Structures are given as C-alpha cells and as structure tokens.
Tab-separated table of C-alpha atoms in Angstrom:
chain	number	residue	atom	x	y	z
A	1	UNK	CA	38.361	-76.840	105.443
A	2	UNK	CA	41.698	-74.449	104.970
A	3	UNK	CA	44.655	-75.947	105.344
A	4	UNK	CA	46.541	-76.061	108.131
A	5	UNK	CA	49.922	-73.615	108.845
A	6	UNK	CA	52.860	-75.484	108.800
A	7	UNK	CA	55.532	-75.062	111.202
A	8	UNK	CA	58.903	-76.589	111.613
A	9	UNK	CA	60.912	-77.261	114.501
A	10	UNK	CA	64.575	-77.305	113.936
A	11	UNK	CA	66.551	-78.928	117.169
A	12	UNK	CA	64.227	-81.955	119.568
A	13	UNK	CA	63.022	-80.528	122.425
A	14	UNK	CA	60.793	-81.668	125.108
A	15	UNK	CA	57.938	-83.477	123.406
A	16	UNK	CA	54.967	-82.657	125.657
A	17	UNK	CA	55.524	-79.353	125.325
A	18	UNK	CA	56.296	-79.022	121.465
A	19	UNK	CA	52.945	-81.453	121.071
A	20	UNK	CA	51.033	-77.959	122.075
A	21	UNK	CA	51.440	-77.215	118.554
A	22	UNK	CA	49.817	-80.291	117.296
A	23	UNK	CA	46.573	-78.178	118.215
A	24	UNK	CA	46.926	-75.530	115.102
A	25	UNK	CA	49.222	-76.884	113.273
A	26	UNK	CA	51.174	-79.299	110.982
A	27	UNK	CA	54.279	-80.099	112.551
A	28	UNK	CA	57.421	-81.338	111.300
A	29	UNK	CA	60.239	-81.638	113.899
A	30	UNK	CA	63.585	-82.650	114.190
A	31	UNK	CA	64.453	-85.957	115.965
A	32	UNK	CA	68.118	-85.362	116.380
A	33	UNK	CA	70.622	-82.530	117.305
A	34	UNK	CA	71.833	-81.422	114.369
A	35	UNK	CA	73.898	-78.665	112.803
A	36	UNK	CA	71.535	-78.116	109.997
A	37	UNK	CA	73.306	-76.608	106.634
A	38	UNK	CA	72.044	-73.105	105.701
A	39	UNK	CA	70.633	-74.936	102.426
A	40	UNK	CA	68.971	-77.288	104.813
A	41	UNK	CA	67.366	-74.198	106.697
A	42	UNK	CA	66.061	-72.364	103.576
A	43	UNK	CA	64.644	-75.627	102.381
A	44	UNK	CA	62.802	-76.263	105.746
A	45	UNK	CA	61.738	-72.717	105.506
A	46	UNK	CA	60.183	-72.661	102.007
A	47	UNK	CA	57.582	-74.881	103.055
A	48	UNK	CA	57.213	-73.268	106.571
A	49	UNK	CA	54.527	-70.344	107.748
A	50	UNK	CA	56.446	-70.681	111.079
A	51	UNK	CA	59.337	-72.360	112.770
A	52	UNK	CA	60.789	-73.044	116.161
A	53	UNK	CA	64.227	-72.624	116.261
A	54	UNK	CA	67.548	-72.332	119.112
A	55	UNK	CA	71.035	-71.056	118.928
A	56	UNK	CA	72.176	-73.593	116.666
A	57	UNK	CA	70.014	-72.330	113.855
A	58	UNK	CA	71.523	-69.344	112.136
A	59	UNK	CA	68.667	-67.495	109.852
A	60	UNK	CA	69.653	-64.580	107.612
A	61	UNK	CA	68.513	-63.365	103.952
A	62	UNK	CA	69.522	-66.321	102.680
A	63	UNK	CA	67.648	-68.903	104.166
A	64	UNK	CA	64.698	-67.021	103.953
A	65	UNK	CA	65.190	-65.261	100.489
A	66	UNK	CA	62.663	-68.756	99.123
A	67	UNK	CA	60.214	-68.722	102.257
A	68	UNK	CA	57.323	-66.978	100.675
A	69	UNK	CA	54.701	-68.395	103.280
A	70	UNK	CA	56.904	-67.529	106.649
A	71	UNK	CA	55.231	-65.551	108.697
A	72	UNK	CA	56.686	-65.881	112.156
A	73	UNK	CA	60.141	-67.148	113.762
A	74	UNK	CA	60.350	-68.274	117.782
A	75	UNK	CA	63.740	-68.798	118.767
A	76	UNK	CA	64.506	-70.604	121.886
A	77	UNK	CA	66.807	-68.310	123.739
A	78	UNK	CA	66.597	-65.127	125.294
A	79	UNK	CA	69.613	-63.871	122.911
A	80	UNK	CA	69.148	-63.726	119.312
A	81	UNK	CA	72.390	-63.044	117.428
A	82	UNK	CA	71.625	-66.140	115.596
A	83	UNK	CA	68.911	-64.301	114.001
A	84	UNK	CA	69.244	-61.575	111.149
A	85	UNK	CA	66.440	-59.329	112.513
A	86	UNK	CA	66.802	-56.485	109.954
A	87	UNK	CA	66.212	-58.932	107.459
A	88	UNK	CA	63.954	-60.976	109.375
A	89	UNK	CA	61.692	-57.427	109.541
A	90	UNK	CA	62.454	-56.678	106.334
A	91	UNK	CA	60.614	-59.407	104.598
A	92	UNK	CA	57.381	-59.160	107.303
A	93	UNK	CA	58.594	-62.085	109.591
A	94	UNK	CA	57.563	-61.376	113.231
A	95	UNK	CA	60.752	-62.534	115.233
A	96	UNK	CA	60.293	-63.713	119.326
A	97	UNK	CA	62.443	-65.156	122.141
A	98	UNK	CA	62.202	-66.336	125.279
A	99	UNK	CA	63.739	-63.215	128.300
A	100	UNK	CA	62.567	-63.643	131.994
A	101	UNK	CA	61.630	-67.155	132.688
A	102	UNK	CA	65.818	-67.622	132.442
A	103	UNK	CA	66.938	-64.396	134.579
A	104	UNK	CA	66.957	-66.021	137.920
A	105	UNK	CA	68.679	-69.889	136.533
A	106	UNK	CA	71.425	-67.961	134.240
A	107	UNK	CA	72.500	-65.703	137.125
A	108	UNK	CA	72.815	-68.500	139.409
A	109	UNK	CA	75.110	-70.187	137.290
A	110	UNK	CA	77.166	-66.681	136.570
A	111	UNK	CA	77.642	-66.529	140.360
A	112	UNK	CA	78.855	-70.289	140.475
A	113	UNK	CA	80.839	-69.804	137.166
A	114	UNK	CA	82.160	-66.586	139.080
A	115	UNK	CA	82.897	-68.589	142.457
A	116	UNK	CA	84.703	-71.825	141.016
A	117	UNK	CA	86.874	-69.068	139.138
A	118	UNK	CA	87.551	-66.656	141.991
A	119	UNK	CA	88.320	-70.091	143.595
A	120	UNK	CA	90.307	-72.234	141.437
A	121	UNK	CA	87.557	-75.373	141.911
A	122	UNK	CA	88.337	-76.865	138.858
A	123	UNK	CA	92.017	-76.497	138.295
A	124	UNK	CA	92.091	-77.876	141.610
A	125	UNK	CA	89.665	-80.497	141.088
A	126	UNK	CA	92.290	-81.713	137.776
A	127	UNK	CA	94.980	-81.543	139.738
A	128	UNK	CA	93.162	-83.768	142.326
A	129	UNK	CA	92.551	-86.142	140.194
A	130	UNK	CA	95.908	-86.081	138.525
A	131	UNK	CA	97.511	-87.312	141.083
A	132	UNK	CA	99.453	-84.616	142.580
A	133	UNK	CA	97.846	-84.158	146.550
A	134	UNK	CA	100.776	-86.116	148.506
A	135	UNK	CA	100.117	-83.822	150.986
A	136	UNK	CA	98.501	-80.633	152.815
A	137	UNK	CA	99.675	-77.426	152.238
A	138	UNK	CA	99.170	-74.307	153.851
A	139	UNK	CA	99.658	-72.368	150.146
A	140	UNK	CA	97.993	-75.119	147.718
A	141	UNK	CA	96.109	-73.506	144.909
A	142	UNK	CA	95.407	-69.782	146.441
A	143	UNK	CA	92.293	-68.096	144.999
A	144	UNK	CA	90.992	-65.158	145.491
A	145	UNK	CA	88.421	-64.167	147.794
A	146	UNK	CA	84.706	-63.460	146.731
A	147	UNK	CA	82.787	-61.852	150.095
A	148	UNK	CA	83.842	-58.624	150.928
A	149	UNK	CA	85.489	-57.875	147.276
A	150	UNK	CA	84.169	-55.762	144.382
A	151	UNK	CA	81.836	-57.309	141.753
A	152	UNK	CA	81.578	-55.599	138.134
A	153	UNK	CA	78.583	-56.040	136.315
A	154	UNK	CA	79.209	-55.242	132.660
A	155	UNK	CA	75.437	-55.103	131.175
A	156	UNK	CA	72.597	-54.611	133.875
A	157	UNK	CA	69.502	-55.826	132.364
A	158	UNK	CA	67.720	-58.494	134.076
A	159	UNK	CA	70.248	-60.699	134.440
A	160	UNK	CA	73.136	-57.658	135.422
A	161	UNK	CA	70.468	-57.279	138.114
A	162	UNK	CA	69.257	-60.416	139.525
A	163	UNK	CA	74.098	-61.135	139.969
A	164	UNK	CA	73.558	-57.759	141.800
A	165	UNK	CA	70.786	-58.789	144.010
A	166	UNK	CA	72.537	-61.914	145.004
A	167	UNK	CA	76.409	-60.220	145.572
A	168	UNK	CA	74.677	-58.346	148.893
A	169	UNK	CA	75.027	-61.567	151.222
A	170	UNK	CA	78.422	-61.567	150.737
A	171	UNK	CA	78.601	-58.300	151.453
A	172	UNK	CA	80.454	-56.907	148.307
A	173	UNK	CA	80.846	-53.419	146.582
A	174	UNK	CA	78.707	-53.361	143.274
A	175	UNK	CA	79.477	-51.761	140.093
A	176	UNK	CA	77.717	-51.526	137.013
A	177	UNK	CA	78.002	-50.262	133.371
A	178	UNK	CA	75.689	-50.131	130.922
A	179	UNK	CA	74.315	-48.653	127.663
A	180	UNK	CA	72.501	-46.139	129.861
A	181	UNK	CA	72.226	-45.343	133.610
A	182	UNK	CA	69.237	-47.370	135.609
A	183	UNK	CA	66.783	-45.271	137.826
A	184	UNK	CA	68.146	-44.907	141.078
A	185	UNK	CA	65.256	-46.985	142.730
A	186	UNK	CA	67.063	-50.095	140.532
A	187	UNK	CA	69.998	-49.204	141.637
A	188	UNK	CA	69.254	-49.536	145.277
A	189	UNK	CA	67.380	-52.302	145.177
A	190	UNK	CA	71.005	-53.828	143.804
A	191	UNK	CA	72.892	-52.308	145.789
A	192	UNK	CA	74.951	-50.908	142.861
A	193	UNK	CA	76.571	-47.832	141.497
A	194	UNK	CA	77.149	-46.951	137.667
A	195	UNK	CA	80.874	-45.831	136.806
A	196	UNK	CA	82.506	-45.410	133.265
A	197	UNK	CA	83.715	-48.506	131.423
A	198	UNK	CA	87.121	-47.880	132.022
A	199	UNK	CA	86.715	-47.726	135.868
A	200	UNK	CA	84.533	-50.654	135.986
A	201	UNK	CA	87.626	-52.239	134.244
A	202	UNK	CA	90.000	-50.837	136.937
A	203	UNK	CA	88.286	-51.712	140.026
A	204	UNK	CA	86.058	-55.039	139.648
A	205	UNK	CA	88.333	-57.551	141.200
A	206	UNK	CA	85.448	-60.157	139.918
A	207	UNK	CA	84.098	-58.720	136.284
A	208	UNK	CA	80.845	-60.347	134.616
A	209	UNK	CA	79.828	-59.899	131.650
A	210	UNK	CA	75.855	-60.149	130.935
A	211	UNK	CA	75.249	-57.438	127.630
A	212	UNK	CA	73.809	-58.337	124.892
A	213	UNK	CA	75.866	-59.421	121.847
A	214	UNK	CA	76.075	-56.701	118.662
A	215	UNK	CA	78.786	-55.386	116.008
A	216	UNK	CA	79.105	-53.001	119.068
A	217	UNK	CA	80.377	-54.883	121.844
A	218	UNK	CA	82.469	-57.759	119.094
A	219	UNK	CA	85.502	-58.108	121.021
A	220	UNK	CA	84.701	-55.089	123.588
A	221	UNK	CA	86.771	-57.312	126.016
A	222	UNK	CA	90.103	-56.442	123.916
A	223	UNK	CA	93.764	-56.540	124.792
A	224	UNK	CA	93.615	-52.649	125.470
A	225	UNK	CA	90.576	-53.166	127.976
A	226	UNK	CA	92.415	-56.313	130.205
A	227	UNK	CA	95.043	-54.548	130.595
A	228	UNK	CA	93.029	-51.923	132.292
A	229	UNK	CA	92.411	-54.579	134.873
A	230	UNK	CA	93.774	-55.596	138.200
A	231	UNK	CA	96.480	-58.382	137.846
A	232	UNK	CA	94.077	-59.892	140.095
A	233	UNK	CA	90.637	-60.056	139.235
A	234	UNK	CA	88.952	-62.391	137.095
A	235	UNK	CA	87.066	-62.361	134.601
A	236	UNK	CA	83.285	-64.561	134.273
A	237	UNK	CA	81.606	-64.710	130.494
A	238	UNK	CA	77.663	-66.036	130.369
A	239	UNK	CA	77.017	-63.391	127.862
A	240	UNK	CA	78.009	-64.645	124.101
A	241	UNK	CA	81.448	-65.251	123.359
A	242	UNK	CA	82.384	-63.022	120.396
A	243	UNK	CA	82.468	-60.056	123.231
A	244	UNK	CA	85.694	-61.464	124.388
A	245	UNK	CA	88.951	-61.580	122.118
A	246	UNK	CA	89.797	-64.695	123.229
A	247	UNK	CA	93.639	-64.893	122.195
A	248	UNK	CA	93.810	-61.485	124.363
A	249	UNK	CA	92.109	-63.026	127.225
A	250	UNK	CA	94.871	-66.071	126.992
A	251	UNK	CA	97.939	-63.236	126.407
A	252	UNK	CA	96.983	-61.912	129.786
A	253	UNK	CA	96.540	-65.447	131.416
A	254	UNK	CA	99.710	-66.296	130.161
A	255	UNK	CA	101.530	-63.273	130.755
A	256	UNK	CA	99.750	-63.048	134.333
A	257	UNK	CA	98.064	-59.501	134.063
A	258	UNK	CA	94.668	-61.593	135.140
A	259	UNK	CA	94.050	-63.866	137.608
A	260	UNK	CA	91.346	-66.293	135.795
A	261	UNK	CA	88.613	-66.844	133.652
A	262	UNK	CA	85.202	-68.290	133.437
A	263	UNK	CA	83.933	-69.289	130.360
A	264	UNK	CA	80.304	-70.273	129.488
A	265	UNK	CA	80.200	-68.985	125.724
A	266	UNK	CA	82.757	-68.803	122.943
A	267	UNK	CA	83.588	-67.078	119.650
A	268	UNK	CA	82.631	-69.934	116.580
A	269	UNK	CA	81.146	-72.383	119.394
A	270	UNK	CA	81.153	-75.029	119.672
A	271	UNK	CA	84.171	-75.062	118.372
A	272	UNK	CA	87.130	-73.997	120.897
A	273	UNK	CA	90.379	-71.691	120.710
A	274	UNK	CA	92.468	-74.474	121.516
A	275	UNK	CA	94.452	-71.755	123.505
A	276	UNK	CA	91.818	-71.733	126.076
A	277	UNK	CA	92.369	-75.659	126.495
A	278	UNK	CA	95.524	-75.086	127.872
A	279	UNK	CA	95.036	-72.839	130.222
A	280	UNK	CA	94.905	-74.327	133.395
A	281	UNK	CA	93.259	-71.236	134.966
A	282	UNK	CA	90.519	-71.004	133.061
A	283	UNK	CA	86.800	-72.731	133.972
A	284	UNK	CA	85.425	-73.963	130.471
A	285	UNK	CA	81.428	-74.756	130.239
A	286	UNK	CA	79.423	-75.936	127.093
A	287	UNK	CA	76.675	-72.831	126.961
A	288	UNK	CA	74.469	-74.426	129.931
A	289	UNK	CA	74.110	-71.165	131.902
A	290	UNK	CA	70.226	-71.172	131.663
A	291	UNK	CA	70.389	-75.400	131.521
A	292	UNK	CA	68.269	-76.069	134.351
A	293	UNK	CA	65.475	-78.594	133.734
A	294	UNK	CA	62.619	-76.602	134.933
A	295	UNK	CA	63.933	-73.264	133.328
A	296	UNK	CA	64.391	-74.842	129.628
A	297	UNK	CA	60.989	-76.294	129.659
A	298	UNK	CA	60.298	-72.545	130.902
A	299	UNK	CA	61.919	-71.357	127.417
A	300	UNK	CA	60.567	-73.908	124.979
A	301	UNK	CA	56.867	-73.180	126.441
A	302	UNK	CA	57.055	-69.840	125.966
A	303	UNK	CA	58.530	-69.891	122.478
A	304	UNK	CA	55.659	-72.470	121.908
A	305	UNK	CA	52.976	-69.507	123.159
A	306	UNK	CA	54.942	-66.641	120.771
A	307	UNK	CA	54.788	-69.051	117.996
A	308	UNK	CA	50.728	-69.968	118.066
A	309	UNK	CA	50.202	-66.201	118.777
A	310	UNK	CA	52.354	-64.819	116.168
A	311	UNK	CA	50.299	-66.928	113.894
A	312	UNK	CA	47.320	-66.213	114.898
A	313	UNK	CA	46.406	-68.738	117.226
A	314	UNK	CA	45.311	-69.623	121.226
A	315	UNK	CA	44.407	-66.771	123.996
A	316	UNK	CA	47.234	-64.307	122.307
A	317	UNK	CA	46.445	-64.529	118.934
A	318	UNK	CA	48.136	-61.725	117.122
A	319	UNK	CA	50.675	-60.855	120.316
A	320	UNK	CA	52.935	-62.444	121.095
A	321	UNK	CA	54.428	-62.641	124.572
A	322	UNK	CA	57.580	-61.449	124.071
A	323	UNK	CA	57.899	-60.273	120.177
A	324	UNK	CA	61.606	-58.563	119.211
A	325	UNK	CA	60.611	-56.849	116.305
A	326	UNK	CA	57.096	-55.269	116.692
A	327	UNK	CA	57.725	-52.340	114.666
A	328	UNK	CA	57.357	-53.849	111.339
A	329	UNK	CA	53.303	-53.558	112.415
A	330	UNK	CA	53.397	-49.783	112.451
C-alpha cells in the first residue's frame, strides 16, 4: 500500500469538519491558536504534500524554499495577502480560498460596522457606561443619518455588491468604484452608479471599503484622499487594513475633517496603532466581519473540499472549487 499524503493544519478549527480529511490523509493539526514562527511554518511544510492554513499563517519563499513534497495550499479566507502566490506558483503549489459562502455574513456586518459608526453606538455605549447620562438631552451624541444619504462602495465585487443590494431599503444614492466598470445589468440590480475615485471620495457621506488588498491599493486611503472627503462622512474598513494609512485616518479624526471610523481590519494586526485607541470616534472590531458560526464552518468546509481535490482526492479530484492560481497548469 502507498503511503498516505500528509497534510497539516496550522490554526484548530472545527473538528467534524477538519476530520473529513482523516479519509485521504495523514493529518497533523494544531490544537491551539498560535502565531506560528516562519521557521515553524517551513518546518511543518517540509514534511507536508498539503496544508490548511488562515490569515494568521504567512507563507512566502521562505517557508516553502525546504517543502519538496507540497503540492497544494487551502487557506481559510476569501483574501489571501497572507499568501506569496507568485512564489507559491512558482514552485508548482496549487493555492485556494474560500469567496462566496462569506459574501452575504461579511456585508452584513459592513452595514452594522457602517450603522454603529454613522451612529455613534459605541462611543455612546462607553460613555453610558462611564457614568456620564445624568440626564436627557435633546443634542447628546449627534450622528449622522444613514437612510436617505449617499453610500460609497470602494471595490464592487461580491461583497461591494451584496452592501449595494442591501443600501436600497433605506432608500440611499449608490456609488461605486472599481478596477473596472460592472455591466450595466449589475449595476441595476444594485442600484448603483460608477464615478471616478476622486468623486466617490467627494460625495459618499458613508464610504466602504471592500477591494482586495495589493502593493496597489497599500495605503490608497492616504492623507491626500481624506481630505477629499466631506467633513462629514465616515469612513467603514472590512477590507484589510494596510489600505488605510492609519495615522492619516487619526490626523483627520483629530483635526475634524471626518466624522468617524469603522474599523474591522488593521495594518500589522493584531497589533493596534495605539492612536486609534484613543479615538473616541472610532468603532474598533477584532477581524470578525465573516465570524458568523454557520458562515465559518461554510469557509473551513470548503477549504477542506479544495484541499482533497487539489490533491487528488473525493468527487473533484484534480479541481478544485475555488483554485487562485490555475495558470501554473497551462
């Protein structure tokens, strides 16, 4: 009998699920969250022909520059900057994540992330709690309205789409940018219009970013493009967090050229700017945008099916559901 592939799973995930690969494979897996050195990677990885990995797992050259027998990485995640894909491709390793079964979760949470901004929720909330309501006041804690107001969507792929879908019942004005123009049947089943970056900037009163991370977008968000926008609009972030400059984004705060921020993703997370900790007009979440129960079961199944495929194995064997790199086949 051959021996069995061996395939490593770096974070604990749902056991049930992960005990799918049980079927093809030998399975080593992680019983804690941990922040696994890069040494610690490659070493998992030289005696890996596959591995299950999440955002907390960054794989370049180096950790596989020893893995002789990889064959296939599934990350958990429908982004991927934690994975070097040019190398990745270089060196014959199919690469997969996990895109739709999140869409309709994440932009849930961008509209609520969006909402509690527009509507101070959680500054108010502290200052509940703080002590300070003595009374009622006719001007306590002011927001901004959301129905009625003009949404920017910066990034309309699935997610861009399904925030569009959902800004109709409250009736508001929809703008978009993106790398390239939808077909106009997309854009009226959102309800949206595509305009140049810089007027998306000037008119959103409520800006959300959804676009995928790259060298390209790194700090996109800059001091020169806030100041493009209204002193009173905020701005919501469930995209990654190296899009924003974040010591810009707390300049304008500060210097009140923007009304608030929403923050689900951050530049060297999980670490903070401790700048944003003081802002008391700023919503802070721990990267949970797509942490509903049912939809991260959703993710880890499917990078379980990518990961018996890309190996070979179960009713895809050979493709795998949602592959990221397919051209190193041609």
């Amino acid at each position: 009998m051959s021996e069995r592939a061996r395939v490593w799973v770096s974070q604990p995930l749902f056991d049930d699920v992960i005990a799918r690969l049980d079927e093809y494979f030998e399975v080593s897996a992680t019983t804690a969250v941990t922040q696994h050195a890069p040494e610690a990677v490659a070493a998992a990885l030289r005696e890996a022909d596959g591995a299950l990995v999440t955002l907390n797992d960054p794989i370049g050259a180096a950790q596989i520059a020893g893995a002789t027998r990889l064959r296939a990485i599934a990350n958990v995640g429908v982004g991927y900057n934690n994975l070097d894909l040019p190398a990745l491709s270089a060196a014959g390793i199919l690469a997969t994540n996990t895109p739709d079964v999140l869409t309709e979760t994440t932009a849930d949470f961008g509209w609520a992330l969006m909402m509690a901004t527009a509507r101070r929720i959680s500054e108010a909330e502290r200052w509940l709690r703080e002590g300070h309501w003595q009374r009622w006041s006719f001007d306590s804690l002011l927001g901004g309205d959301v129905h009625g107001s003009t949404l920017g969507i910066l990034g309309m792929g699935r997610i861009g789409q399904a925030i569009a879908r959902r800004a109709a019942g409250f009736g508001m004005r929809t703008l978009y940018h993106n790398r390239s123009r939808l077909p106009e049947a997309v854009e009226r089943e959102c309800a949206a219009r595509y305009v140049s970056f810089d007027e998306l900037l000037g008119r959103a009163d409520h800006l959300i970013l959804v676009l995928p991370y790259s060298p390209q977008s790194h700090h996109l968000i800059d001091a020169a493009a806030l100041a493009k926008m209204q002193a009173h609009a905020t701005l919501t972030n469930i995209a990654r967090g190296g899009i924003v400059d974040e010591n810009a984004l707390c300049d304008a705060l500060e210097q009140g050229r923007l009304a608030a921020a929403g923050l689900d993703v951050y530049e060297g997370e999980p670490r903070l700017n401790p700048r944003l900790l003081e802002q008391r007009r700023v919503v802070l979440t721990p990267h949970i945008a797509s942490g509903s129960l049912a939809t991260r079961r959703a993710m880890v199944s499917l990078a379980v099916d990518n990961l018996i495929a890309a190996l070979g194995h179960g009713p895809n064997a050979g493709k795998p559901p949602s592959l990221l790199n397919a051209g190193i086949r041609d």
